[in-house]
PDB file of C-alpha atoms and ligand atoms in Angstrom:
ATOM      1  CA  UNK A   1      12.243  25.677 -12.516  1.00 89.00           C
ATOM      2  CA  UNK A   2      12.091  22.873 -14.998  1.00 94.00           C
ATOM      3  CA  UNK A   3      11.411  19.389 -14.721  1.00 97.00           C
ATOM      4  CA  UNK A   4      11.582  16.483 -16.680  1.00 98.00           C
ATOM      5  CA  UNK A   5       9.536  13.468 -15.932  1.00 98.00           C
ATOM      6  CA  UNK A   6      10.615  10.336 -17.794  1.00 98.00           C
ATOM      7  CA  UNK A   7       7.816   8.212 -17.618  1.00 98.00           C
ATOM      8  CA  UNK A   8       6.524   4.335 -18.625  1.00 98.00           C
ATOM      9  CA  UNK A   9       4.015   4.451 -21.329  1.00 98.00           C
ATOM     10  CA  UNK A  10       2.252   1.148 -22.003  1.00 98.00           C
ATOM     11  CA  UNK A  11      -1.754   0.627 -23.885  1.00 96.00           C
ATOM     12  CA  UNK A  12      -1.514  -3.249 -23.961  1.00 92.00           C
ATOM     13  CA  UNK A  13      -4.808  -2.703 -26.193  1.00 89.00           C
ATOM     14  CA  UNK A  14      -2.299  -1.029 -29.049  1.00 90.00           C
ATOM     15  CA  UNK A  15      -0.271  -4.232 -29.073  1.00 85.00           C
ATOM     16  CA  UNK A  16       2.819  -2.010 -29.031  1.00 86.00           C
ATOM     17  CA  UNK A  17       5.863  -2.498 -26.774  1.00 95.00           C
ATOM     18  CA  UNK A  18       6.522  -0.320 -23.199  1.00 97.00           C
ATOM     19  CA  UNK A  19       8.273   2.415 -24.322  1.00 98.00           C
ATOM     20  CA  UNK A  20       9.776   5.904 -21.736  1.00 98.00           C
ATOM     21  CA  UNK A  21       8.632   9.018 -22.819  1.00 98.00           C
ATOM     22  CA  UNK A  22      10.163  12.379 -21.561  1.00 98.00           C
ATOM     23  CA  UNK A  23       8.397  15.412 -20.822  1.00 98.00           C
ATOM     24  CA  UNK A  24       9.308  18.974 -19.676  1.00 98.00           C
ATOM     25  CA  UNK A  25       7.189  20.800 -17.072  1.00 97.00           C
ATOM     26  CA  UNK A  26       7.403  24.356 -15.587  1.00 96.00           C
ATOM     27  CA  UNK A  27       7.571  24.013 -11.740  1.00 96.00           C
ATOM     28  CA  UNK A  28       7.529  25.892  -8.615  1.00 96.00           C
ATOM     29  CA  UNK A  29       9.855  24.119  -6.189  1.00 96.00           C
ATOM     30  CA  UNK A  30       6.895  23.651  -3.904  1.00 97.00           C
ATOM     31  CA  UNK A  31       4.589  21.960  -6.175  1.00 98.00           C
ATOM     32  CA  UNK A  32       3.900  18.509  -5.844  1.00 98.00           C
ATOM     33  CA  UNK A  33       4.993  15.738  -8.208  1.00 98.00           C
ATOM     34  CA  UNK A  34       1.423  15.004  -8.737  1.00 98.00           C
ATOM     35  CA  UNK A  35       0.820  18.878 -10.243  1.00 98.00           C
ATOM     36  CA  UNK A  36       3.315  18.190 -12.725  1.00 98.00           C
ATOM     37  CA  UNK A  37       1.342  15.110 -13.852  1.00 98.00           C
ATOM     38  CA  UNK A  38      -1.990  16.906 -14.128  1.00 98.00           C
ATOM     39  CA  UNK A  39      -0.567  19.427 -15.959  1.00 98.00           C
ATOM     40  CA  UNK A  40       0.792  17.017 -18.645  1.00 98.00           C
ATOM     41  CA  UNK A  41      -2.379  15.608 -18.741  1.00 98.00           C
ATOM     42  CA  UNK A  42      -4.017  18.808 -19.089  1.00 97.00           C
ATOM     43  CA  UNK A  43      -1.270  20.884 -21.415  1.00 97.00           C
ATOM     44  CA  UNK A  44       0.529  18.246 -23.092  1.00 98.00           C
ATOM     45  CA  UNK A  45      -0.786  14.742 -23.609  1.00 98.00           C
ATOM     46  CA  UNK A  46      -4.356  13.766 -22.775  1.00 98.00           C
ATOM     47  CA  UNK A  47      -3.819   9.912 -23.414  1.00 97.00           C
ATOM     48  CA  UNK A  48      -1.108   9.906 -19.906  1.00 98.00           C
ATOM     49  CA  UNK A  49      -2.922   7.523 -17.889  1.00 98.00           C
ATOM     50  CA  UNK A  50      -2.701   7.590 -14.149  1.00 98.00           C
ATOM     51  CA  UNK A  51      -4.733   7.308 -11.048  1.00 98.00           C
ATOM     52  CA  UNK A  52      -5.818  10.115  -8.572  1.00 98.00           C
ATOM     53  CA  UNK A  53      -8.063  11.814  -6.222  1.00 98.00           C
ATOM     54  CA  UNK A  54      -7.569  13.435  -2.857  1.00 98.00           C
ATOM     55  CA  UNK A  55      -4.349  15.010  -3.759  1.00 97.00           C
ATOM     56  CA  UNK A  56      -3.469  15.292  -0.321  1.00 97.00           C
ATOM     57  CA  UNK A  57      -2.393  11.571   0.550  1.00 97.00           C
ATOM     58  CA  UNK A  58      -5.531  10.546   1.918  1.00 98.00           C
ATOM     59  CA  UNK A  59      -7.529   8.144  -1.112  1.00 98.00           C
ATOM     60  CA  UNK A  60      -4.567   6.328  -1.470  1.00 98.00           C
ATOM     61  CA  UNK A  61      -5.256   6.270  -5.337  1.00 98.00           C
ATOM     62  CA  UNK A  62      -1.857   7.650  -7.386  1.00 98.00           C
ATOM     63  CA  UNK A  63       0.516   4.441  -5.814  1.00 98.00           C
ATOM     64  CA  UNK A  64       3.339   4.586  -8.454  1.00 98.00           C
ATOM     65  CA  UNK A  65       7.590   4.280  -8.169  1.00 98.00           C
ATOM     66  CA  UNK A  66       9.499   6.802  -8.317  1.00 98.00           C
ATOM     67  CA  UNK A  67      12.837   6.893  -9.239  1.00 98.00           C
ATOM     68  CA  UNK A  68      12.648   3.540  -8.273  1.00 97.00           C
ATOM     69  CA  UNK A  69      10.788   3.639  -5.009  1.00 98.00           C
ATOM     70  CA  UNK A  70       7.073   3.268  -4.391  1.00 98.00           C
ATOM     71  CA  UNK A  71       5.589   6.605  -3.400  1.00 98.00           C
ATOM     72  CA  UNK A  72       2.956   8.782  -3.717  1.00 98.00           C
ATOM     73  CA  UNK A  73       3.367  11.712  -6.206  1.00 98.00           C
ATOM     74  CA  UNK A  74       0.837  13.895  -4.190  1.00 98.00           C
ATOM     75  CA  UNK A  75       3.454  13.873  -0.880  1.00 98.00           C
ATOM     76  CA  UNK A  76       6.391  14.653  -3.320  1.00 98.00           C
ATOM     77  CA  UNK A  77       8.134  17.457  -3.761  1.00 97.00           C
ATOM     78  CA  UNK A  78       9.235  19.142  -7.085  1.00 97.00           C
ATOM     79  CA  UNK A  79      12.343  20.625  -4.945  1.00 96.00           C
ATOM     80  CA  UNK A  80      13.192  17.394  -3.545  1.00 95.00           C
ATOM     81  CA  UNK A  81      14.398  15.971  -7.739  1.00 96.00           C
ATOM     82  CA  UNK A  82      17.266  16.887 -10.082  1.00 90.00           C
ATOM     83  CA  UNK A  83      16.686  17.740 -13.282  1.00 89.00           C
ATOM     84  CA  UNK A  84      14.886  14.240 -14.383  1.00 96.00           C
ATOM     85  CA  UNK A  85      12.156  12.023 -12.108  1.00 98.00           C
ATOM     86  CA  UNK A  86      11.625   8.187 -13.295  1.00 98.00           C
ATOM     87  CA  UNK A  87       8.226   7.664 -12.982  1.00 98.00           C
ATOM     88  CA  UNK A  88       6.796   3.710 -13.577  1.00 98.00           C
ATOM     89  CA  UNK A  89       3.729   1.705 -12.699  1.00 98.00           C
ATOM     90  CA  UNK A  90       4.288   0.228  -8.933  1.00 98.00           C
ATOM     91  CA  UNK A  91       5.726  -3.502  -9.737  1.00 95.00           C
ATOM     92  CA  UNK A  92       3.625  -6.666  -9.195  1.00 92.00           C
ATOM     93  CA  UNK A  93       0.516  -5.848 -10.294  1.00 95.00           C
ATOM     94  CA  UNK A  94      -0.392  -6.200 -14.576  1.00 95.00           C
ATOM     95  CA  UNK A  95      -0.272  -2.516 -16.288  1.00 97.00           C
ATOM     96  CA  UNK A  96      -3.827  -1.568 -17.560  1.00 97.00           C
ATOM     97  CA  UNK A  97      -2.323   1.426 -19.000  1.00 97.00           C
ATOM     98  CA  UNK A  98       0.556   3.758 -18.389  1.00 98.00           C
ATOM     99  CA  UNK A  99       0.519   4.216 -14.512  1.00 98.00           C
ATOM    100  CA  UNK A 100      -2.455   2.873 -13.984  1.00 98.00           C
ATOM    101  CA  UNK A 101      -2.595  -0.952 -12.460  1.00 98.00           C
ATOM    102  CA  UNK A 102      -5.009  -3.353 -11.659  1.00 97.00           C
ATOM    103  CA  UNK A 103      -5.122  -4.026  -8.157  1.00 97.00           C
ATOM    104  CA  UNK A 104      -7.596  -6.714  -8.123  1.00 97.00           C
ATOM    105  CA  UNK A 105      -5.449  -9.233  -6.732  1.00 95.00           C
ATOM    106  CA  UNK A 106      -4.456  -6.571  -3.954  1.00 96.00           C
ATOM    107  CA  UNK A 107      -8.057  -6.526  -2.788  1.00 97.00           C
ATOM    108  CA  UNK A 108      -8.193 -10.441  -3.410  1.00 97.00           C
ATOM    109  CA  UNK A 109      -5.444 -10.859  -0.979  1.00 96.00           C
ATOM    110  CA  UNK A 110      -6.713  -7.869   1.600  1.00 97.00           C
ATOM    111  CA  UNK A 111      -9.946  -9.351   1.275  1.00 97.00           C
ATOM    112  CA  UNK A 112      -9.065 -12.886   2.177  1.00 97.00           C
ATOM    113  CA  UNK A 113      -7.801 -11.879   5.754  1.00 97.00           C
ATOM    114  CA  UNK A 114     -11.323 -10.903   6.649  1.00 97.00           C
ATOM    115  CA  UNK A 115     -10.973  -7.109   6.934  1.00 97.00           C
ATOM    116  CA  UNK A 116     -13.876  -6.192   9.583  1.00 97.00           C
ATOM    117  CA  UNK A 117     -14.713  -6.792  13.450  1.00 97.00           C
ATOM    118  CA  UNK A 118     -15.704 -10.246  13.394  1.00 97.00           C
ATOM    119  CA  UNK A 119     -18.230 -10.532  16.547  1.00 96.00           C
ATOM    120  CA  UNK A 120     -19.841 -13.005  18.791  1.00 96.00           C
ATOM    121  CA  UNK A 121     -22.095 -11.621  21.249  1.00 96.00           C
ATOM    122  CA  UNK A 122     -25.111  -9.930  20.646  1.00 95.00           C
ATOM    123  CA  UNK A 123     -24.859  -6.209  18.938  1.00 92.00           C
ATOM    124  CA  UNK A 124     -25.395  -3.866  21.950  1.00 93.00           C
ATOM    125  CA  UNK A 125     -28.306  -1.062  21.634  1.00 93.00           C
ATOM    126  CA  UNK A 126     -25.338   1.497  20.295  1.00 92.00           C
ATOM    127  CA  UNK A 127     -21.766   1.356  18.642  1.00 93.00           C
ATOM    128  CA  UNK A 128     -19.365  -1.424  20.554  1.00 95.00           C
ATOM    129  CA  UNK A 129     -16.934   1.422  22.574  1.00 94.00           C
ATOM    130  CA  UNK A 130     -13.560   1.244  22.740  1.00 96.00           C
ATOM    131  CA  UNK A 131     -11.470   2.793  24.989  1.00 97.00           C
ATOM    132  CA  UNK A 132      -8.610   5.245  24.199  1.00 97.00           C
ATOM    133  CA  UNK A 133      -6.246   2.936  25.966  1.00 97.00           C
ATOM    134  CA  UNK A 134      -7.145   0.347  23.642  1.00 97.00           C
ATOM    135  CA  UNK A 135      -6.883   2.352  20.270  1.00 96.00           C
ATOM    136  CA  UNK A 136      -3.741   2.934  20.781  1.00 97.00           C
ATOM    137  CA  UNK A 137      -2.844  -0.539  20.685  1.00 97.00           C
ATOM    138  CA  UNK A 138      -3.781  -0.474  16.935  1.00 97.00           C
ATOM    139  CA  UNK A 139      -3.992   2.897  16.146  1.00 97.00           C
ATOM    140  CA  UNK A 140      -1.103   3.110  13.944  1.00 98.00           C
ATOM    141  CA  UNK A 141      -2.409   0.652  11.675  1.00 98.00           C
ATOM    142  CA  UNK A 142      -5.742   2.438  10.815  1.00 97.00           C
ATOM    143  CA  UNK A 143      -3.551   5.118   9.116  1.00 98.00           C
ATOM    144  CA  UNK A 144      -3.045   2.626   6.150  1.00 98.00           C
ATOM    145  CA  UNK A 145      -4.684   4.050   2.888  1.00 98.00           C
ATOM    146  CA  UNK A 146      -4.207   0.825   0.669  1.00 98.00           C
ATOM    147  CA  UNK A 147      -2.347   2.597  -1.667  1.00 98.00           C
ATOM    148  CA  UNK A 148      -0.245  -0.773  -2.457  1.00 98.00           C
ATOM    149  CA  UNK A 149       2.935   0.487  -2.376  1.00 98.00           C
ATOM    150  CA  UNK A 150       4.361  -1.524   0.680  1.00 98.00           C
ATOM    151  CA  UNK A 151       3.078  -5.067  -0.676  1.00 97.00           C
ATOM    152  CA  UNK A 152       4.608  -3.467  -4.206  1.00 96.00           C
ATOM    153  CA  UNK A 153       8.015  -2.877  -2.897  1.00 97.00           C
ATOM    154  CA  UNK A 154       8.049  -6.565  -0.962  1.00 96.00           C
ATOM    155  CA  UNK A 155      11.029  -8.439  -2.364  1.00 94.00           C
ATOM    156  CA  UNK A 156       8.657 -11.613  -1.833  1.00 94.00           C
ATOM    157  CA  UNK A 157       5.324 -11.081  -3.678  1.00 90.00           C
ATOM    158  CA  UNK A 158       7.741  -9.810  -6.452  1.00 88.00           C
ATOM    159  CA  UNK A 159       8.839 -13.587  -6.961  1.00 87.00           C
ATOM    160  CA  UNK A 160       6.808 -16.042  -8.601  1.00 80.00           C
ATOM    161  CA  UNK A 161       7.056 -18.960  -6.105  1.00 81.00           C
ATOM    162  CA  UNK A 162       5.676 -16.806  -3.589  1.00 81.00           C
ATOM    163  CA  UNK A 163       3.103 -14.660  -5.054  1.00 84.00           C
ATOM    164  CA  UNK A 164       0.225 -16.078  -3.023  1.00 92.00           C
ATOM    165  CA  UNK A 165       1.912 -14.427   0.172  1.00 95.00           C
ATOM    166  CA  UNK A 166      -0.514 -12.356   1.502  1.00 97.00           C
ATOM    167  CA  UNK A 167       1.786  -9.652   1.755  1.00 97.00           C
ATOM    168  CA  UNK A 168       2.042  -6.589   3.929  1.00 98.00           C
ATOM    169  CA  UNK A 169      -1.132  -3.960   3.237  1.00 98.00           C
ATOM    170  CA  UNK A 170      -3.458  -7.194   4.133  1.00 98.00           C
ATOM    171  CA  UNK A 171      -1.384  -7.947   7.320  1.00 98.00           C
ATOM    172  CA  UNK A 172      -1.322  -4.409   8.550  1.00 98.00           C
ATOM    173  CA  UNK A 173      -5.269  -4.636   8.114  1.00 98.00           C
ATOM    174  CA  UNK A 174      -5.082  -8.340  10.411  1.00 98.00           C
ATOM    175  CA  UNK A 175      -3.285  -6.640  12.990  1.00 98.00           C
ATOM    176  CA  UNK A 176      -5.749  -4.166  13.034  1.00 98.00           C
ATOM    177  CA  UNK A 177      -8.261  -6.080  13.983  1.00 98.00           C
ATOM    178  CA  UNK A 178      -6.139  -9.177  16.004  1.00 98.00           C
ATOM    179  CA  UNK A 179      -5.250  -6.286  18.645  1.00 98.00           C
ATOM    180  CA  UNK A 180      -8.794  -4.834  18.836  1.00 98.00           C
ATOM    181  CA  UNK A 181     -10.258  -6.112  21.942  1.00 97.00           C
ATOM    182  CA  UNK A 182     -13.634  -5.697  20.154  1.00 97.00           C
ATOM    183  CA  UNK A 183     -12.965  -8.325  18.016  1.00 98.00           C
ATOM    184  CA  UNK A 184     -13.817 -11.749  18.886  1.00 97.00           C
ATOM    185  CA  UNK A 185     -12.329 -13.522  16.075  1.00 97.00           C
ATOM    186  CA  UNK A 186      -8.939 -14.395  17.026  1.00 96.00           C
ATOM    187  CA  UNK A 187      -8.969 -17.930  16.890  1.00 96.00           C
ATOM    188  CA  UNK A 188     -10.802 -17.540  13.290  1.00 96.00           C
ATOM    189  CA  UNK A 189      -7.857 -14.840  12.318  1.00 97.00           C
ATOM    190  CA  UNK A 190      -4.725 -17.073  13.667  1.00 97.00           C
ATOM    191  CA  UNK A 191      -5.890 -20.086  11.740  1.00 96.00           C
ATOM    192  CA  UNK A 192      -5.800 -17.774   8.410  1.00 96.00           C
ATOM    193  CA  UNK A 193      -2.548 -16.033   9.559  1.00 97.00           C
ATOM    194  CA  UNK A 194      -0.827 -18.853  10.907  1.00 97.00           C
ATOM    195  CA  UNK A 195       0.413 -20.295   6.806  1.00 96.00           C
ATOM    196  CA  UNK A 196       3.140 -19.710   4.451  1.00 95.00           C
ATOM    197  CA  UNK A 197       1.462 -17.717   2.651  1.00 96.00           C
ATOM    198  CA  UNK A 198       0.072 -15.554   5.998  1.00 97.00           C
ATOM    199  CA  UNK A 199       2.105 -13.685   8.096  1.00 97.00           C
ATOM    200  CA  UNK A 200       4.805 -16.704   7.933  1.00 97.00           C
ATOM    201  CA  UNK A 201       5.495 -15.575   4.519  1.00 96.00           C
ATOM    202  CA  UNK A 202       7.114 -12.392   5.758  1.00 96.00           C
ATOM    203  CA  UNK A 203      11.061 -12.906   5.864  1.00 96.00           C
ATOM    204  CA  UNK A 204      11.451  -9.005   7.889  1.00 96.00           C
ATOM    205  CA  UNK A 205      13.138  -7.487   4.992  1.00 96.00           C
ATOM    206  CA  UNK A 206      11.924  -4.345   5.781  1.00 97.00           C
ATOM    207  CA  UNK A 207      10.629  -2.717   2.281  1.00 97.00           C
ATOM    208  CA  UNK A 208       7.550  -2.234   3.210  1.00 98.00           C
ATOM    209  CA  UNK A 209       8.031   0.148   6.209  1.00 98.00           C
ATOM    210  CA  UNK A 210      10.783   1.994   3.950  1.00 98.00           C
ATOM    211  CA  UNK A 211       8.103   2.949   1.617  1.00 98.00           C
ATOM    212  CA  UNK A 212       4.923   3.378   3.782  1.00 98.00           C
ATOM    213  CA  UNK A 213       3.980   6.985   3.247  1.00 98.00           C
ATOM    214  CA  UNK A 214       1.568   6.862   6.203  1.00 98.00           C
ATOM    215  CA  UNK A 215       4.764   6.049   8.540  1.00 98.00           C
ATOM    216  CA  UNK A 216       3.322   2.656   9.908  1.00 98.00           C
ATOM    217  CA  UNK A 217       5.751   0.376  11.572  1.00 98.00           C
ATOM    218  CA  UNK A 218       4.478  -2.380   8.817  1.00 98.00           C
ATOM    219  CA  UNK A 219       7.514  -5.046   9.906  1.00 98.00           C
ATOM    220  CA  UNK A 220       6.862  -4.442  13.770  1.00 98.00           C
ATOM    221  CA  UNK A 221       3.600  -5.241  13.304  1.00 98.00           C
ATOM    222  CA  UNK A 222       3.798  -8.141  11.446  1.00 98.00           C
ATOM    223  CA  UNK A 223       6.274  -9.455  14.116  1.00 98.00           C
ATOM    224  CA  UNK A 224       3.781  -8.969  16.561  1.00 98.00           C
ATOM    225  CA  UNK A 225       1.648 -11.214  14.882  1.00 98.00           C
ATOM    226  CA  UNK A 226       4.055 -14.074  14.215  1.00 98.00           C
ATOM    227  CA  UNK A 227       4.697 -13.688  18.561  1.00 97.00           C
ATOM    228  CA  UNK A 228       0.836 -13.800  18.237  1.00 97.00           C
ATOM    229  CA  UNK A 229       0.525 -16.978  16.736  1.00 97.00           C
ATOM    230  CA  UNK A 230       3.458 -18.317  18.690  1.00 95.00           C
ATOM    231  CA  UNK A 231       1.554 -17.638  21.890  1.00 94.00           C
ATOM    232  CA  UNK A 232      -1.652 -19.255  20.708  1.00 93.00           C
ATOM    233  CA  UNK A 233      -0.126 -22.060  19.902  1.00 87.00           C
ATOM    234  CA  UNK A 234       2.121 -22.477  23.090  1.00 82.00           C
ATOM    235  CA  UNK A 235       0.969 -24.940  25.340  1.00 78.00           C
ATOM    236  CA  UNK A 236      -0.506 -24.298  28.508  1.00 73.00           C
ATOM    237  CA  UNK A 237       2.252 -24.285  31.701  1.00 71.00           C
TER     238      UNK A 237
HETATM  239 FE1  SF4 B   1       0.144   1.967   1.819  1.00 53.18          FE
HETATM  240 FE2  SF4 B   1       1.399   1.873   4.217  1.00 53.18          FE
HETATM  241 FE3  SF4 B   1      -1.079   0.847   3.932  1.00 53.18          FE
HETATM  242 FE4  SF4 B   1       0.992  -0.373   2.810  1.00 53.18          FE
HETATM  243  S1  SF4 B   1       0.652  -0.123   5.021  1.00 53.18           S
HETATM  244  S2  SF4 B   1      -0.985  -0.015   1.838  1.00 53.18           S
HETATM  245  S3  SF4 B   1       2.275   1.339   2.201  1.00 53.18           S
HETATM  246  S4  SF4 B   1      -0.479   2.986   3.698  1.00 53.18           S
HETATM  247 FE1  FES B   2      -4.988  10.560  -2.903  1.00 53.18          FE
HETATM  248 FE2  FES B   2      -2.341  10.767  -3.489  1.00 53.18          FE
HETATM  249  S1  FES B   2      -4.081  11.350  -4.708  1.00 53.18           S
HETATM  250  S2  FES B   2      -3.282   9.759  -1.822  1.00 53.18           S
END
């Protein structure tokens, strides 16, 4: 089959405007959005620029929207489009070129929540165990891939006034770690979560577990830190 693939073009080095530029691919229903892609890149135009790696929705790498929702072209299906896919930069983040986005204030933001065991007692002789009880407390959110597309797709970090929040990818990462009995930073963790721009910043609209391609209950779990913080700060009866 044939498929066209309308997609952003943008080299803010040129100094030219965004412009939409069509292509035409042969297709077998199976392959994957991402094929198509590569195969412009390889057959047709050598200057499309877009991310990739694994191919197989692992690196997290080829974030992008897609007919208007943030996805990942290597878990799409050719069969699954019409005639004509949309294919844009994910929203939020500055265009480098084309597809391609920088994600430096992602990692900023991911970064800021302190994104590793934070620990107390002494290191024991091997690895600190957990139990299989325990992983699945937070098992779900180890799935993430930071590909960007749920903190993308938030209705909130797309408004200026609240572009600090933190957003979703970084609080998925929190709870990670805030429901790991391994950790001992909870106290340290609350204090960073418990602002506007923390997990308080999240109003529960939901985007962000519409678009997760790794299936994580992203809203859930940044409810369960809110009741988190609640509890914390509850007094005593
Ligand atoms: Fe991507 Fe889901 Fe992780 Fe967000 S929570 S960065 S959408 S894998
Ligand atoms: Fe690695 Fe899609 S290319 S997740």
């Amino acid at each position: 089959m044939e498929l066209k693939l309308k997609i952003f073009r943008f080299d803010p080095g040129k100094g030219e405007k965004p412009y939409y530029q069509t292509y035409t691919v042969e297709a077998q229903p199976t392959d994957r959005l991402l094929d198509c892609l590569n195969r412009i890149r390889w057959e047709q135009d050598p200057t499309l620029a877009f991310r990739m790696s694994c191919a197989h929705g692992v690196c997290g790498s080829d974030g992008m929207r897609i007919n208007g929702i943030c996805g990942l072209p290597c878990q799409k299906l050719v069969k699954d489009f019409k005639d004509e896919v949309l294919v844009e930069p994910m929203p939020v983040f500055k265009v480098i070129k084309d597809l391609v986005v920088n994600l430096d204030l992602f990692f900023e933001k991911y970064n800021s929540i302190k994104p590793y065991l934070l620990t107390k007692t002494p290191a024991p002789e091997q690895e600190r165990r957990q139990s299989p009880e325990g992983q699945t407390k937070f098992e779900e959110s180890v799935r993430c891939i930071l590909c960007a597309c749920c903190t993308s797709s938030c209705p909130i970090n797309q408004k200026k006034e609240t572009e600090k929040y933190v957003g979703p990818a970084a609080l998925v990462r929190a709870f990670r770690y805030l429901f790991d009995s391994r950790d001992e930073g909870a106290e340290e963790r609350i204090a960073l979560l418990d602002q506007k721009d923390g997990a308080l910043g999240c109003q529960t609209l939901w985007k962000c577990t519409e678009v997760c391609p790794k299936k994580i209950p992203v809203t859930r779990q940044i409810a369960q830190i809110k009741r988190r913080i609640y509890e914390a700060k509850r007094p005593p009866r």
